[in-house]
Structure formats: structure tokens, C-alpha cells
PDB file of C-alpha atoms in Angstrom:
ATOM      1  CA  MET A 148      77.688  99.533  21.405  1.00 75.00           C
ATOM      2  CA  MET A 149      81.213  99.287  20.504  1.00 80.00           C
ATOM      3  CA  ALA A 150      80.889 102.838  22.238  1.00 87.00           C
ATOM      4  CA  PHE A 151      79.673 100.849  25.383  1.00 88.00           C
ATOM      5  CA  GLY A 152      81.221  97.270  25.612  1.00 87.00           C
ATOM      6  CA  ILE A 153      84.478  98.226  24.003  1.00 88.00           C
ATOM      7  CA  PRO A 154      86.038 100.376  27.691  1.00 93.00           C
ATOM      8  CA  VAL A 155      84.043  97.516  29.388  1.00 93.00           C
ATOM      9  CA  THR A 156      86.137  95.489  27.780  1.00 89.00           C
ATOM     10  CA  LEU A 157      89.534  96.409  27.956  1.00 91.00           C
ATOM     11  CA  ALA A 158      88.215  97.139  32.086  1.00 94.00           C
ATOM     12  CA  ALA A 159      87.877  94.069  32.883  1.00 93.00           C
ATOM     13  CA  LEU A 160      90.792  92.650  31.144  1.00 91.00           C
ATOM     14  CA  ILE A 161      93.322  94.869  33.343  1.00 93.00           C
ATOM     15  CA  LEU A 162      91.123  94.134  36.463  1.00 94.00           C
ATOM     16  CA  PHE A 163      91.807  90.464  35.549  1.00 90.00           C
ATOM     17  CA  HIS A 164      94.999  90.006  34.483  1.00 92.00           C
ATOM     18  CA  THR A 165      95.954  92.992  37.155  1.00 95.00           C
ATOM     19  CA  ALA A 166      95.128  89.809  39.308  1.00 94.00           C
ATOM     20  CA  LEU A 167      97.167  87.895  37.303  1.00 92.00           C
ATOM     21  CA  TRP A 168     100.395  89.633  37.897  1.00 94.00           C
ATOM     22  CA  MET A 169      99.686  90.152  41.574  1.00 95.00           C
ATOM     23  CA  THR A 170      99.487  86.622  42.242  1.00 93.00           C
ATOM     24  CA  LEU A 171     102.285  85.539  39.444  1.00 93.00           C
ATOM     25  CA  ARG A 172     104.142  88.356  41.784  1.00 93.00           C
ATOM     26  CA  ALA A 173     103.415  87.326  45.568  1.00 94.00           C
ATOM     27  CA  ASN A 174     104.211  83.328  43.914  1.00 92.00           C
ATOM     28  CA  ALA A 175     107.864  84.771  43.048  1.00 89.00           C
ATOM     29  CA  GLU A 176     108.717  80.681  43.102  1.00 89.00           C
ATOM     30  CA  VAL A 177     106.239  78.404  43.340  1.00 91.00           C
ATOM     31  CA  PRO A 178     104.263  77.220  41.232  1.00 92.00           C
ATOM     32  CA  ILE A 179     100.676  78.212  40.845  1.00 91.00           C
ATOM     33  CA  PRO A 180      97.492  75.872  39.978  1.00 89.00           C
ATOM     34  CA  PHE A 181      95.566  75.447  37.171  1.00 86.00           C
ATOM     35  CA  TRP A 182      92.761  74.435  38.626  1.00 82.00           C
ATOM     36  CA  ARG A 183      93.396  75.532  42.093  1.00 85.00           C
ATOM     37  CA  ASN A 184      93.963  78.821  44.085  1.00 84.00           C
ATOM     38  CA  ALA A 185      98.116  79.682  44.395  1.00 89.00           C
ATOM     39  CA  GLN A 186      99.315  79.529  47.584  1.00 89.00           C
ATOM     40  CA  THR A 187      99.504  82.721  48.215  1.00 92.00           C
ATOM     41  CA  VAL A 188      96.447  84.726  47.822  1.00 92.00           C
ATOM     42  CA  PRO A 189      97.341  88.587  47.297  1.00 93.00           C
ATOM     43  CA  PRO A 190      94.318  90.720  49.444  1.00 90.00           C
ATOM     44  CA  ARG A 191      92.138  91.688  46.351  1.00 93.00           C
ATOM     45  CA  SER A 192      92.925  89.675  44.604  1.00 93.00           C
ATOM     46  CA  ASN A 193      89.910  87.458  44.366  1.00 91.00           C
ATOM     47  CA  ALA A 194      87.810  90.657  44.264  1.00 95.00           C
ATOM     48  CA  LEU A 195      89.569  92.103  41.561  1.00 95.00           C
ATOM     49  CA  ARG A 196      89.283  88.998  39.266  1.00 90.00           C
ATOM     50  CA  ALA A 197      85.953  88.803  40.331  1.00 93.00           C
ATOM     51  CA  VAL A 198      84.875  91.956  39.342  1.00 95.00           C
ATOM     52  CA  GLY A 199      87.033  92.016  36.467  1.00 92.00           C
ATOM     53  CA  ALA A 200      85.600  88.556  35.471  1.00 88.00           C
ATOM     54  CA  GLY A 201      81.655  89.956  36.142  1.00 92.00           C
ATOM     55  CA  LEU A 202      82.311  92.740  33.485  1.00 92.00           C
ATOM     56  CA  LEU A 203      83.777  90.609  30.820  1.00 88.00           C
ATOM     57  CA  VAL A 204      80.762  88.936  30.410  1.00 88.00           C
ATOM     58  CA  PRO A 205      78.550  91.892  29.758  1.00 90.00           C
ATOM     59  CA  GLY A 206      81.542  93.578  27.396  1.00 88.00           C
ATOM     60  CA  ALA A 207      81.441  90.334  25.624  1.00 84.00           C
ATOM     61  CA  VAL A 208      78.172  89.814  24.811  1.00 87.00           C
ATOM     62  CA  THR A 209      77.892  94.605  24.219  1.00 89.00           C
ATOM     63  CA  LEU A 210      80.280  93.108  21.119  1.00 86.00           C
ATOM     64  CA  ALA A 211      78.589  90.171  19.862  1.00 85.00           C
ATOM     65  CA  PRO A 212      76.371  91.291  17.976  1.00 87.00           C
ATOM     66  CA  SER A 213      79.227  94.110  15.682  1.00 83.00           C
ATOM     67  CA  GLY A 214      80.817  90.419  15.165  1.00 81.00           C
ATOM     68  CA  TRP A 215      81.101  86.769  15.795  1.00 78.00           C
ATOM     69  CA  TRP A 216      85.478  87.375  16.139  1.00 83.00           C
ATOM     70  CA  TRP A 217      84.489  89.860  19.442  1.00 79.00           C
ATOM     71  CA  PRO A 218      83.708  87.633  22.220  1.00 80.00           C
ATOM     72  CA  LEU A 219      86.453  85.374  20.366  1.00 83.00           C
ATOM     73  CA  LEU A 220      89.119  87.692  20.904  1.00 82.00           C
ATOM     74  CA  VAL A 221      88.420  88.623  24.219  1.00 80.00           C
ATOM     75  CA  VAL A 222      87.940  84.986  25.514  1.00 75.00           C
ATOM     76  CA  LEU A 223      91.354  84.674  23.962  1.00 80.00           C
ATOM     77  CA  ALA A 224      93.053  87.652  25.162  1.00 77.00           C
ATOM     78  CA  GLY A 225      91.606  87.513  29.149  1.00 79.00           C
ATOM     79  CA  PRO A 226      91.869  84.264  30.326  1.00 79.00           C
ATOM     80  CA  GLY A 227      93.936  82.497  26.635  1.00 85.00           C
ATOM     81  CA  VAL A 228      96.887  85.153  28.165  1.00 88.00           C
ATOM     82  CA  ALA A 229      96.406  84.311  31.805  1.00 88.00           C
ATOM     83  CA  LEU A 230      96.564  80.791  31.051  1.00 89.00           C
ATOM     84  CA  GLY A 231     100.559  81.415  28.578  1.00 92.00           C
ATOM     85  CA  ALA A 232     101.418  84.077  31.971  1.00 93.00           C
ATOM     86  CA  ILE A 233     100.787  80.567  34.173  1.00 92.00           C
ATOM     87  CA  THR A 234     102.436  78.153  31.700  1.00 93.00           C
ATOM     88  CA  VAL A 235     106.059  80.553  32.086  1.00 93.00           C
ATOM     89  CA  HIS A 236     105.128  81.400  35.165  1.00 93.00           C
ATOM     90  CA  ASN A 237     106.171  77.300  36.022  1.00 92.00           C
ATOM     91  CA  ARG A 238     108.753  76.803  34.403  1.00 91.00           C
ATOM     92  CA  GLY A 239     110.582  79.539  35.518  1.00 87.00           C
ATOM     93  CA  ALA A 240     109.536  78.329  39.371  1.00 82.00           C
ATOM     94  CA  GLU A 241     110.019  75.286  38.979  1.00 77.00           C
ATOM     95  CA  HIS A 242     113.611  76.160  37.822  1.00 72.00           C
ATOM     96  CA  THR A 243     113.605  78.124  40.574  1.00 68.00           C
ATOM     97  CA  THR A 244     112.820  74.965  42.935  1.00 62.00           C
ATOM     98  CA  GLY A 245     113.782  72.065  41.094  1.00 59.00           C
ATOM     99  CA  THR A 246     110.295  70.863  41.836  1.00 57.00           C
ATOM    100  CA  SER A 247     106.691  70.104  40.142  1.00 55.00           C
ATOM    101  CA  GLU A 248     103.882  70.603  41.155  1.00 54.00           C
ATOM    102  CA  ALA A 249     101.454  72.060  38.805  1.00 49.00           C
TER     103      ALA A 249
END
């Protein structure tokens, strides 16, 4: 199960974070809301995010029999890192524009 779960989970995280990186670059000077779409959504980023999330679930479920900490690690490495990246981006965007929209 680990031979299937680890590559699928890594692929999912790479797709998910690639979509996030595309969105951060497209909104370089604009704060990004946490629970809504960004002001500018790059083409194909929604598709990357959807495929990444679709792979993340089976990857985490496949890793679960190996230990309870794997799904927890996947959740922290995926959306947890994304929330941190958005927070850092918004702080930089607020300093650039002088606004607080997030």
C-alpha cells in the first residue's frame, strides 16, 4: 500500500501547491481571501486543484493502514502549508497596497 500511497500523495501535493503558486503569482499585489476565490484565477489552476484534491483523498486513505499519522501529515503538508503561504502572501500584499481585504 505504501508503494501506491506515497507517489499518489506526493503527486497530489505537487499539483495542489502548483495551483496555489499560480494563483499567488497572478495576484502578486492583491490579498487573497481564505475561503473564496482570488481576484484573478489563472487558467487551469482550478483543474490542477481539483485533480490534486481528488488524488489526495485516495493517497491518504491508502496510507492510513500503515499508521494513523500519515493522513494527519498529509493534511498538514497540503492545506496547512497552503494556509501559511496565503497568510505570508497577504501580509506582503497589505504592505504593498496598504489595504486589508482578507
